[in-house]
CSV table of C-alpha atoms in Angstrom, one decimal:
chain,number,residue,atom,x,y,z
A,76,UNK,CA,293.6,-7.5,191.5
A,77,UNK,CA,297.1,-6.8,192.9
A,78,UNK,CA,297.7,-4.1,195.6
A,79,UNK,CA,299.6,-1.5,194.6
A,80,UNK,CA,303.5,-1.3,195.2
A,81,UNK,CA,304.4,0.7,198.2
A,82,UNK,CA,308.0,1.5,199.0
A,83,UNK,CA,309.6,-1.1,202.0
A,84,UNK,CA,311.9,0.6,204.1
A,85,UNK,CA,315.3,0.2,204.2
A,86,UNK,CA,315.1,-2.4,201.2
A,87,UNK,CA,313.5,-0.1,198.4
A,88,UNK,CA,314.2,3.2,199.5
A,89,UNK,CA,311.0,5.2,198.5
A,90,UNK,CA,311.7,7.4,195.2
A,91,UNK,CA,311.1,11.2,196.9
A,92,UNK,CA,313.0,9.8,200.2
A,93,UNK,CA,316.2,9.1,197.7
A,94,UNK,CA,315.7,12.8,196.1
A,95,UNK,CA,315.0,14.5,199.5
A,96,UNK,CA,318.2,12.0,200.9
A,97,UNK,CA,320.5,13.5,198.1
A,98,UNK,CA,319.4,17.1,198.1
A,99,UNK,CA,322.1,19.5,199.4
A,100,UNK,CA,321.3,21.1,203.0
A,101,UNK,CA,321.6,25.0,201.8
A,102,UNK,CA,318.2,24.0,199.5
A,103,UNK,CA,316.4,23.5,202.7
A,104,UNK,CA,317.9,27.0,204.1
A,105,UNK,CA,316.8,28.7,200.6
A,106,UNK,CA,313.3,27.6,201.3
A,107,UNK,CA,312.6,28.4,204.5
A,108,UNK,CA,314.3,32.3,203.8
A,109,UNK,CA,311.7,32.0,200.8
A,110,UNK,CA,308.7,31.3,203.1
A,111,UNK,CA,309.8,33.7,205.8
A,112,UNK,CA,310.2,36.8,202.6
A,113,UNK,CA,307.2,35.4,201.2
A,114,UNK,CA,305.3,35.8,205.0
A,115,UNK,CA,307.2,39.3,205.1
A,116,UNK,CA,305.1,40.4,202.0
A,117,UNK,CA,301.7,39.2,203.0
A,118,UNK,CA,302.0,42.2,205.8
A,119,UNK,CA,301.2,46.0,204.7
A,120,UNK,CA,304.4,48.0,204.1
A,121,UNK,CA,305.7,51.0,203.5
A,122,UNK,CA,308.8,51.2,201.3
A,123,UNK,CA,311.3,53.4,199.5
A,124,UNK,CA,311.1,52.4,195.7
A,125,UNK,CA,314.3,51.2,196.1
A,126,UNK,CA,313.4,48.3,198.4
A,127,UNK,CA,310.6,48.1,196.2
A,128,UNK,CA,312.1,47.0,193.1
A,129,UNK,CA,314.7,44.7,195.2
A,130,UNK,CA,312.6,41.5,195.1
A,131,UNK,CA,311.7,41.6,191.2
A,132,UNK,CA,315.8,42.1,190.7
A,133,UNK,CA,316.4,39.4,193.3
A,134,UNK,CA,314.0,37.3,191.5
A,135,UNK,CA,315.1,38.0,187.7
A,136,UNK,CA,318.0,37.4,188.6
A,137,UNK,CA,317.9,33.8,190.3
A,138,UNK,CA,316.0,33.0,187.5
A,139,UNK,CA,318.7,33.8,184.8
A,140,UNK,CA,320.8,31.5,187.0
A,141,UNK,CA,318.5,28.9,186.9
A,142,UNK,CA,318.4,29.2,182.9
A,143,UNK,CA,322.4,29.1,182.8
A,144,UNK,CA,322.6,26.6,185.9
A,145,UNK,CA,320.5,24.0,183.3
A,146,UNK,CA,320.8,25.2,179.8
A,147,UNK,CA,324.5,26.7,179.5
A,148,UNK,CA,324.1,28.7,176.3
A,149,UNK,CA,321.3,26.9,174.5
A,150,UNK,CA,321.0,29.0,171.7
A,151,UNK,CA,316.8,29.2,172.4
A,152,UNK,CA,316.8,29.4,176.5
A,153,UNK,CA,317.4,32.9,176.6
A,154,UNK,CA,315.2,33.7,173.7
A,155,UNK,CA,312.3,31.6,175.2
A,156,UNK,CA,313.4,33.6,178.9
A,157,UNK,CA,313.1,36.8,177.6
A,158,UNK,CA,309.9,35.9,176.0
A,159,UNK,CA,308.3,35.5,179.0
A,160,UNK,CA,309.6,37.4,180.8
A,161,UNK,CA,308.7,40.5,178.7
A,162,UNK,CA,305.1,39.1,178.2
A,163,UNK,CA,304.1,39.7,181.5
A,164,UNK,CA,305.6,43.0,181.6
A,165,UNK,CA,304.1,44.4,179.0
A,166,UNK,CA,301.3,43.5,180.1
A,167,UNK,CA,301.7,45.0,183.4
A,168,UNK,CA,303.3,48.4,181.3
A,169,UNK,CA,299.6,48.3,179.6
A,170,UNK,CA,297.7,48.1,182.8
A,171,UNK,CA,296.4,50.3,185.1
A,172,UNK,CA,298.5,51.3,188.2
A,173,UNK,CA,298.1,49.2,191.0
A,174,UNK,CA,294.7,50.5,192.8
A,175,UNK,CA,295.9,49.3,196.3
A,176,UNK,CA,298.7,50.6,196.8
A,177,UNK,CA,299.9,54.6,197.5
A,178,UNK,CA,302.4,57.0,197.4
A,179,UNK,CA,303.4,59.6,200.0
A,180,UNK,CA,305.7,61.7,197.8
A,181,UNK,CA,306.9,63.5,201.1
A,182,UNK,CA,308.2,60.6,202.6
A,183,UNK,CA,309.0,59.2,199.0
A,184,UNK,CA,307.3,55.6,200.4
A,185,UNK,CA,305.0,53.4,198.5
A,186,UNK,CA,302.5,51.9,201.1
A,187,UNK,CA,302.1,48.3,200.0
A,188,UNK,CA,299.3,45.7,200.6
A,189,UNK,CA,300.0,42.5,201.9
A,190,UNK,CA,299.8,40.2,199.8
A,191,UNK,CA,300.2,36.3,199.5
A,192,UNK,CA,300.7,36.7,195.8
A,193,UNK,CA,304.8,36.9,196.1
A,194,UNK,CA,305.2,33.3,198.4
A,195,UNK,CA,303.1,31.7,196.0
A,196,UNK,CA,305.0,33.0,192.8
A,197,UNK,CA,308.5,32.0,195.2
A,198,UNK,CA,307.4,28.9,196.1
A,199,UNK,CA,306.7,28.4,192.4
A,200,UNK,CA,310.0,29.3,191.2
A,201,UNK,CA,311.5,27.4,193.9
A,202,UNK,CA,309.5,24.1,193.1
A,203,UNK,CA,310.0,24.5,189.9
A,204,UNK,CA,313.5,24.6,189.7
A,205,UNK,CA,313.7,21.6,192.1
A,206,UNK,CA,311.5,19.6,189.9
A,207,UNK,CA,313.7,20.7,186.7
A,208,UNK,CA,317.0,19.9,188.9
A,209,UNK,CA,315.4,16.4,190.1
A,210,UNK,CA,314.5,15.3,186.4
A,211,UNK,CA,317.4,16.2,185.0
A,212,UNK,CA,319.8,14.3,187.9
A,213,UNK,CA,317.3,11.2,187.3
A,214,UNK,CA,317.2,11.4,183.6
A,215,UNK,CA,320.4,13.2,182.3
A,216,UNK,CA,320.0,14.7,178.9
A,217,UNK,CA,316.2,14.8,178.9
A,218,UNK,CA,316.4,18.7,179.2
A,219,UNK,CA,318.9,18.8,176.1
A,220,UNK,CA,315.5,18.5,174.2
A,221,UNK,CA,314.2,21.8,172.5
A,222,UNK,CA,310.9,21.7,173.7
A,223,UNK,CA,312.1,21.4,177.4
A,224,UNK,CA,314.2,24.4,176.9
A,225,UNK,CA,311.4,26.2,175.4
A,226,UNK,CA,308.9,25.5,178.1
A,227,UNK,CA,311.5,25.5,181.1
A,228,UNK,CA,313.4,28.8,180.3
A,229,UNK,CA,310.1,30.7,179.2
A,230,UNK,CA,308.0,29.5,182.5
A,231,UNK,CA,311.2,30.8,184.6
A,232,UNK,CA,310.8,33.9,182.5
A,233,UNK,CA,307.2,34.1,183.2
A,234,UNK,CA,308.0,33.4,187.1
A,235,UNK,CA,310.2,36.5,187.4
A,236,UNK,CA,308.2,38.6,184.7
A,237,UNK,CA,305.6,38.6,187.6
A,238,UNK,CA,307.6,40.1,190.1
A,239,UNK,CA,308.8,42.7,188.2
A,240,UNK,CA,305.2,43.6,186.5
A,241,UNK,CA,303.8,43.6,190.4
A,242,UNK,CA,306.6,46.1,191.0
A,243,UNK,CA,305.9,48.1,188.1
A,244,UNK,CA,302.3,48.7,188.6
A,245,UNK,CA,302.9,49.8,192.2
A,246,UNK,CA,305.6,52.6,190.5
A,247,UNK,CA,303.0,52.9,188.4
A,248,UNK,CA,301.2,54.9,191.4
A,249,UNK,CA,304.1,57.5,192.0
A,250,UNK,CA,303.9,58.2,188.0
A,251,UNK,CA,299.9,59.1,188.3
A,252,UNK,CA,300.2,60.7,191.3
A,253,UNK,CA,303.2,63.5,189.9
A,254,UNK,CA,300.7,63.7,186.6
A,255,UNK,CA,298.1,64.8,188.9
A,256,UNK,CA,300.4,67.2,190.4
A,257,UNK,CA,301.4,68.6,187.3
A,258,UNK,CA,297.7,69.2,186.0
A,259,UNK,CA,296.9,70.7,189.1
């Protein structure tokens, strides 16, 4: 039985040291601001709706870049985006407000759980779309393929469709809470 291959150094580079070696500096900067927002959300706010919404607009829209950035006008990426994308919020539209979170209508500020939920849905994106960018530099046309637009467009979709259906349901909250008022 032979041993397995293992990289040597300096004469066969190991692959991930070649793709780590060639990835631009500002990707590292992008991940570590992910981790430190994603660490900023696993705390208990409070904030303005606003601030609220920011992230899921933040997010949508990185992920529209990174449907563009690899697809150019593919006549199904944005289709297969938005299909995503609007499954999970309508899912979240059909749901129950978020039972953690509050609103203080005097101070107009949502008090937010912490939550791990938003680093793990970041570092998705983000290992997502350096997985996607890898494959394609090390096999260039393989995302020219309809079933890889298909699946990579609607999982970025589904990526930011969280975001904004997390922010929705914690709206959600303000909307019972003036219903309330008004039946009371």
């Amino acid at each position: 039985m032979r041993e397995p291959t293992r990289c040597r150094p300096l004469q066969d580079p190991c692959p991930m040291t070649q793709i780590l070696s060639h990835t631009p500096l500002w990707v590292f900067g992008l991940f570590f601001s992910l981790v430190y927002l994603g660490y900023v959300q696993s705390r208990a706010r409070q904030v303005s709706r606003n601030r609220l919404i920011l992230l899921p607009i933040a997010m949508l829209a990185w992920s529209l870049y990174s449907v563009w950035s690899t697809f150019d006008a593919h006549v199904t990426a944005l289709p297969a985006w938005t299909c995503g994308w609007g499954a999970v919020v309508a899912i979240a539209l059909v749901r129950a407000p978020s039972r953690r979170a509050s609103y203080d209508a005097s101070t107009k500020q949502f008090t937010v759980p912490g939550s791990w939920v938003p680093l793990a849905l970041m570092m998705g994106i983000f290992f997502f779309k350096y997985a996607v960018a890898v494959v394609n530099a090390m096999k260039p046309g393989i995302m020219e393929a309809t079933t890889a637009v298909i699946v990579v467009a609607g999982t970025y979709g589904l990526f930011s469709g969280l975001f904004m259906a997390r922010a929705l349901r914690v709206l959600g909250v303000m909307k019972q809470l003036r219903l309330v008022e008004r039946n009371t």
